[in-house]
CSV table of C-alpha atoms in Angstrom, one decimal:
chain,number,residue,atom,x,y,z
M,1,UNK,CA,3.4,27.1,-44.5
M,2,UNK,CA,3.9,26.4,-40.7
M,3,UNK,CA,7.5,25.8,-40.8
M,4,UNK,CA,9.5,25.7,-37.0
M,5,UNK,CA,12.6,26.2,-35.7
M,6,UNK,CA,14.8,23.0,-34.5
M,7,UNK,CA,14.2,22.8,-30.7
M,8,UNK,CA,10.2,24.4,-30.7
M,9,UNK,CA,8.3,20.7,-30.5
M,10,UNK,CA,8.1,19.6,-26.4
M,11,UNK,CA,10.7,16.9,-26.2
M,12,UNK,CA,8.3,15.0,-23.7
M,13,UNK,CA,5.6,14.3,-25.8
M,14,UNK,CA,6.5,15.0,-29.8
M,15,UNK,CA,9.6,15.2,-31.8
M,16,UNK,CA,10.8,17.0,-35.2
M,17,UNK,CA,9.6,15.3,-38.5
M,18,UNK,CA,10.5,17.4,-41.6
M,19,UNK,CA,9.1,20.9,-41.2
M,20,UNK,CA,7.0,20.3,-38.2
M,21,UNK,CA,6.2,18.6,-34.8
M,22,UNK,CA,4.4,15.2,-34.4
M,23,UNK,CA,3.3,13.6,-31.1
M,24,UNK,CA,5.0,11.0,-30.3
M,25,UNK,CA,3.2,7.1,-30.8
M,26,UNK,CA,2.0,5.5,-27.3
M,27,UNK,CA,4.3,3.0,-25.7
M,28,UNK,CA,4.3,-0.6,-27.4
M,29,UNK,CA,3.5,1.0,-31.1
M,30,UNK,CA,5.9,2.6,-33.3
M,31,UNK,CA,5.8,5.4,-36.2
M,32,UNK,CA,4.0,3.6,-39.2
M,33,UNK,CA,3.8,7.2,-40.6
M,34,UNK,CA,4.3,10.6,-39.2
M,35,UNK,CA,1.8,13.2,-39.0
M,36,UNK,CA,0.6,15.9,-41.8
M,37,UNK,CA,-1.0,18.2,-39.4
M,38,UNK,CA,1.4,19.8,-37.1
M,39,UNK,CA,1.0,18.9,-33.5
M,40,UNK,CA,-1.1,15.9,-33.8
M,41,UNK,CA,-0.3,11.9,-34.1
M,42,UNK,CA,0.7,10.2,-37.4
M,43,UNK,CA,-0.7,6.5,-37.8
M,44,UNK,CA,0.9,4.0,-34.9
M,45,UNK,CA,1.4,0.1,-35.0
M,46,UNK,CA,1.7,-2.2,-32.5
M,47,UNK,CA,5.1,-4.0,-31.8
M,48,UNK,CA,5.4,-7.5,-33.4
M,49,UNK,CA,6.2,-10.6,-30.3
M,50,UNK,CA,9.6,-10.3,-29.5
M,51,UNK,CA,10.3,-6.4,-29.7
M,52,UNK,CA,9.0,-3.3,-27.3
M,53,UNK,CA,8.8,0.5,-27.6
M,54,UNK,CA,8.9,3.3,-25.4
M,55,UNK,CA,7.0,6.7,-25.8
M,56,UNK,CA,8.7,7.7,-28.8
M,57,UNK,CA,9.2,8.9,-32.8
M,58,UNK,CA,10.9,5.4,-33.9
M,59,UNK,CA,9.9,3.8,-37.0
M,60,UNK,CA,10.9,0.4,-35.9
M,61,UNK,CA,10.5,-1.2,-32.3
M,62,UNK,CA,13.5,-2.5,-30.6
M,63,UNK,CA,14.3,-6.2,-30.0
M,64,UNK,CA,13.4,-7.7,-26.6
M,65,UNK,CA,16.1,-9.3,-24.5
M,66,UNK,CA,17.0,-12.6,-23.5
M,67,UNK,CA,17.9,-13.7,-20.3
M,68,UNK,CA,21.2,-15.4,-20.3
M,69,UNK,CA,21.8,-19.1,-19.0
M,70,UNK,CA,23.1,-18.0,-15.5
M,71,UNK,CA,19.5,-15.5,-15.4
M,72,UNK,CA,16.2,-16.3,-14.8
M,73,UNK,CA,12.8,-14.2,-15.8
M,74,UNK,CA,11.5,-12.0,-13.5
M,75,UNK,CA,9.3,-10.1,-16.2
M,76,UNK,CA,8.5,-11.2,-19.9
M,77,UNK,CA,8.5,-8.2,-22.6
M,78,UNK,CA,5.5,-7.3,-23.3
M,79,UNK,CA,4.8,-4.1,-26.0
M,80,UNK,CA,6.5,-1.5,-24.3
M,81,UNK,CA,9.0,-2.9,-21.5
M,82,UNK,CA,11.6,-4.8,-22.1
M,83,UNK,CA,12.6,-8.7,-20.7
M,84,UNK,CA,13.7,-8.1,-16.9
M,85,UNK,CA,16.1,-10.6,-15.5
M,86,UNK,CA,18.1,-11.2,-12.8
M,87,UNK,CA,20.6,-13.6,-11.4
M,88,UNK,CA,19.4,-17.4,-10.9
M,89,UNK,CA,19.3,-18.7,-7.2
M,90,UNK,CA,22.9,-19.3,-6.3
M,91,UNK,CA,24.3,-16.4,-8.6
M,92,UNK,CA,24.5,-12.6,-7.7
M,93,UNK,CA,25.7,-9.5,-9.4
M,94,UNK,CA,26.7,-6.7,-7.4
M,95,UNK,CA,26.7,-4.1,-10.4
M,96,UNK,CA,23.4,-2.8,-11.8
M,97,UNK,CA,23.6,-3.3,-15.5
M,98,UNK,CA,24.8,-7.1,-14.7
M,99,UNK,CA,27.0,-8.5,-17.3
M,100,UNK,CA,27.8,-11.8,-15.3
M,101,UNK,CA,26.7,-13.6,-12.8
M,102,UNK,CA,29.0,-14.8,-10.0
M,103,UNK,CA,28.5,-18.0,-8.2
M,104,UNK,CA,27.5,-17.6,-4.3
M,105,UNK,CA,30.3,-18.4,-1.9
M,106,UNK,CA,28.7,-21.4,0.0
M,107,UNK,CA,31.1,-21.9,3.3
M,108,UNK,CA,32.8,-19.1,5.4
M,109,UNK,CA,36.3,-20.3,6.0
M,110,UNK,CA,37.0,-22.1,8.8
M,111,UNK,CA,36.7,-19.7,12.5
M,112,UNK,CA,33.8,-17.3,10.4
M,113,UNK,CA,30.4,-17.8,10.4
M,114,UNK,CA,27.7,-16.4,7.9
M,115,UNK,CA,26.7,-12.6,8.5
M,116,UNK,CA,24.4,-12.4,5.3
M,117,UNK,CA,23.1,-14.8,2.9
M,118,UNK,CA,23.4,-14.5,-0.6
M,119,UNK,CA,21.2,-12.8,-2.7
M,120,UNK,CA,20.7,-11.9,-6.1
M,121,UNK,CA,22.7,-8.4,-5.9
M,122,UNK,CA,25.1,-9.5,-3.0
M,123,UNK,CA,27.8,-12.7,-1.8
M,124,UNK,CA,27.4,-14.0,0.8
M,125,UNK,CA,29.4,-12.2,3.7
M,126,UNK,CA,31.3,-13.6,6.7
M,127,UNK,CA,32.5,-12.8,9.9
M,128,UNK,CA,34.1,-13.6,12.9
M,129,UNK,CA,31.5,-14.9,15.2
M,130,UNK,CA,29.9,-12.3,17.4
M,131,UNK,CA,31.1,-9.6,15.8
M,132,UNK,CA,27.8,-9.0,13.2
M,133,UNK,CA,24.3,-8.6,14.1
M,134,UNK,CA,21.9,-7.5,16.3
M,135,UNK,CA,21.5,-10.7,18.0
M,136,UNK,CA,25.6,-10.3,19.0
M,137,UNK,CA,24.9,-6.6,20.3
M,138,UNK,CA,27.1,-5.6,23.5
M,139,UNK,CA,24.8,-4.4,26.7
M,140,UNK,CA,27.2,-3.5,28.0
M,141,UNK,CA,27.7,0.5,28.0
M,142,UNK,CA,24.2,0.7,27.7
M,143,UNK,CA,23.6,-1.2,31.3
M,144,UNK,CA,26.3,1.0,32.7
M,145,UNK,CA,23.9,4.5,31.4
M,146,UNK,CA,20.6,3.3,32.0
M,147,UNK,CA,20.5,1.7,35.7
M,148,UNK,CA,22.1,4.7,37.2
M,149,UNK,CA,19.5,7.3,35.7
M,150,UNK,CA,16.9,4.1,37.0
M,151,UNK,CA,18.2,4.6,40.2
M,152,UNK,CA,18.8,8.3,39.9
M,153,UNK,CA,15.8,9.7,38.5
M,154,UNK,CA,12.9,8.8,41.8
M,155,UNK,CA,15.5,10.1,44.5
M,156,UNK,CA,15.8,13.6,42.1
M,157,UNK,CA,12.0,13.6,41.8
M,158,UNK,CA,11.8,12.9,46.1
M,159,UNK,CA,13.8,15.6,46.2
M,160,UNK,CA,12.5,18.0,43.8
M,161,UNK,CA,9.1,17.1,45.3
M,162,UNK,CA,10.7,18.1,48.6
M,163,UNK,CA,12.1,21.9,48.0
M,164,UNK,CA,8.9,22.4,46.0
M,165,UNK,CA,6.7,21.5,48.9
M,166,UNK,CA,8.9,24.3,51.0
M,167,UNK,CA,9.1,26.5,48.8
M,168,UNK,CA,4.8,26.5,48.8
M,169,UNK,CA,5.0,27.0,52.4
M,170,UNK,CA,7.2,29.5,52.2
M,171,UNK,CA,5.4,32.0,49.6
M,172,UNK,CA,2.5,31.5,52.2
M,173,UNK,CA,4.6,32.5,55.3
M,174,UNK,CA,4.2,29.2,57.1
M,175,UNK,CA,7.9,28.6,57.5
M,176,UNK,CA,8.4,25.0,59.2
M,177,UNK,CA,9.3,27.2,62.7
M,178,UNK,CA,7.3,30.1,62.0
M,179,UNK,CA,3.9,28.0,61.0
M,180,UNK,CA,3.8,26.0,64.5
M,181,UNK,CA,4.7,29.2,66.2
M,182,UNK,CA,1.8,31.2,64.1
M,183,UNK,CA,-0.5,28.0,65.1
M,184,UNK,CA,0.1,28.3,68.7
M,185,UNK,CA,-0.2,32.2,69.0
M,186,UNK,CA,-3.4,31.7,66.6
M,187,UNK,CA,-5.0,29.0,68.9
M,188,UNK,CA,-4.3,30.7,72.2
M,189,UNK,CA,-5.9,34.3,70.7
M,190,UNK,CA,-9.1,32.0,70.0
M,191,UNK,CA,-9.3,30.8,73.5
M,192,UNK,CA,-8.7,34.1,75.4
M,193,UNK,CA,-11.6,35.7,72.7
């Protein structure tokens, strides 16, 4: 008899029935019976409307949920997911598994303005206007860094430019007093020859 151990089937795909290891029913169908032969698939039957499954050994499926009054649908159950819902327009719920919805705050108080709409996972925020977004960023400090490297960065290049252009002349030994000198001594050898 092929008898095993607790723990020997893979936990991802079978699971422990008496003295061996079925694979597990597809998602959407449940265990109608378990397998015989070790390591295969007993019989499988799809989940009646109104209940789900995951990949796994259940006998039964599970019930599908039902969005509550301050929820709306975003995806029906169907076989082997459950109802998704979230928070109706005008509601949010901050925490993931949402037991509540909370209404939206509709008005900033008096002096604030809104930062951020509501949503369905956030209230709405406020602030003091000019003090959120992009649109309110301060130039400010950046105007200060940026037109002085404008300005800067040509002259240094002029510059640069400049003591590279010497330093060619030097390495060929036309130095700016030496190199009309060299000319003049050059031109007046050609004439006497």
């Amino acid at each position: 008899m092929d008898r095993v151990q607790r723990g020997t089937c893979d936990p991802e795909t079978e699971h422990q029935h008496d003295d061996h290891c079925c694979l597990d029913c597809p998602p959407g169908t449940h265990v109608l019976n378990h397998c015989a032969i070790p390591h295969t698939i007993g019989s499988c039957q799809a989940c009646p409307l109104g209940e789900y499954a995951l990949k796994s050994p259940l006998e039964t499926c599970m019930q599908c949920a039902q969005c509550r009054e301050d929820q709306e649908m975003v995806s029906p159950c169907i076989g082997s997911t459950n109802t998704k819902c979230q928070c109706k327009k005008g509601y949010y719920c901050e925490a993931p598994d949402c037991e509540m919805c909370q209404r939206c705050t509709e008005r900033c108080p008096e002096g604030m303005e809104v930062l951020q709409r509501c949503n369905v996972t956030a209230d709405t925020r406020c602030g003091i206007p000019g003090t959120g977004g992009p649109q309110d960023w301060n130039w400010t400090p950046v105007l200060w860094v940026c037109i002085p490297i404008v300005f800067i960065l040509p002259v240094l290049g002029v510059i640069c430019y400049g003591l590279w252009k010497k330093n060619q002349r030097r390495s060929l030994g036309m130095d700016d007093g030496r190199a009309s000198q060299d000319l003049q001594s050059v031109s007046l050898w050609s004439s006497e020859n």
